[in-house]
Amino acid sequence: APHGVIGSGYFADHGAKNWHGQTRDDYEKPHNTGRGASFRRFRSWMLSNMGLQPEDTFKLPSRDPYLILVSVNSSERRGVDFAAQIAALKKALGSRANVQAVTFSSMTLSEQISLATKAAAIVSVTGGGSSTAFFLPPGASLYLFHNGGKDGPKYLDWDVYNNVPDIRVHWLGRKDRDEPSSLKTLTSLVSSELDYLDLQHQELL
């Protein structure tokens, strides 16, 4: 299938009954448990299909500095500029990380994937706009800001990201994201994940 994917519903968080993460009942029906190896093979196939080499991207993110991508305005419906988060990360991480604001929707698919395979982390809102994170390298982390509803938080795509191997996922509330305590939580999480990557690099020495 050089130009398409057949049966991609196998990899969807919705499953056969549209279990999207919109209601509490959705979390009682995990769809992708045990499919980590299939996700990894699908990732490799996609990279090969794009003319990229999977083996070149399946290694720890480069450091000195680490690349942190902040996906701004990733969809018209949930567009967030993340200005406060970008400023807080730059201040907290300093020269340890290169924090970049990116608008994935303005980039080609190849550009998005190539950038994601080099990143140590992606910050995004939940929803389809976060799908580029599927191509993060092993050990990288993903920070998803979710909306709340009458039934509680809406962890959209939760079943995919809870089962994709090698990516460390964190869910954060979108409503109070600019509060000092929330910014501190984000910067502390990112710093801790970079500590983890440092340890992984040291083990390879």
CSV table of N, CA and C in Angstrom, one decimal, residues 52-59 117:
chain,number,residue,atom,x,y,z
A,52,LEU,N,11.9,7.0,5.0
A,52,LEU,CA,12.8,7.2,6.2
A,52,LEU,C,13.3,5.8,6.6
A,53,GLN,N,14.3,5.8,7.4
A,53,GLN,CA,14.9,4.5,7.9
A,53,GLN,C,14.5,4.3,9.3
A,54,PRO,N,13.6,3.4,9.6
A,54,PRO,CA,13.1,3.2,11.0
A,54,PRO,C,14.3,3.0,12.0
A,55,GLU,N,15.3,2.2,11.6
A,55,GLU,CA,16.4,2.0,12.5
A,55,GLU,C,17.2,3.2,12.9
A,56,ASP,N,17.2,4.2,12.0
A,56,ASP,CA,17.8,5.5,12.3
A,56,ASP,C,17.1,6.4,13.3
A,57,THR,N,15.8,6.1,13.5
A,57,THR,CA,15.0,6.9,14.4
A,57,THR,C,14.6,6.2,15.7
A,58,PHE,N,14.9,4.9,15.7
A,58,PHE,CA,14.6,4.2,16.9
A,58,PHE,C,15.7,4.1,17.9
A,59,LYS,N,16.1,5.3,18.4
A,59,LYS,CA,17.2,5.4,19.4
A,59,LYS,C,16.9,6.6,20.3
A,117,THR,N,10.7,12.5,15.2
A,117,THR,CA,11.7,11.4,15.5
A,117,THR,C,13.0,12.0,16.2
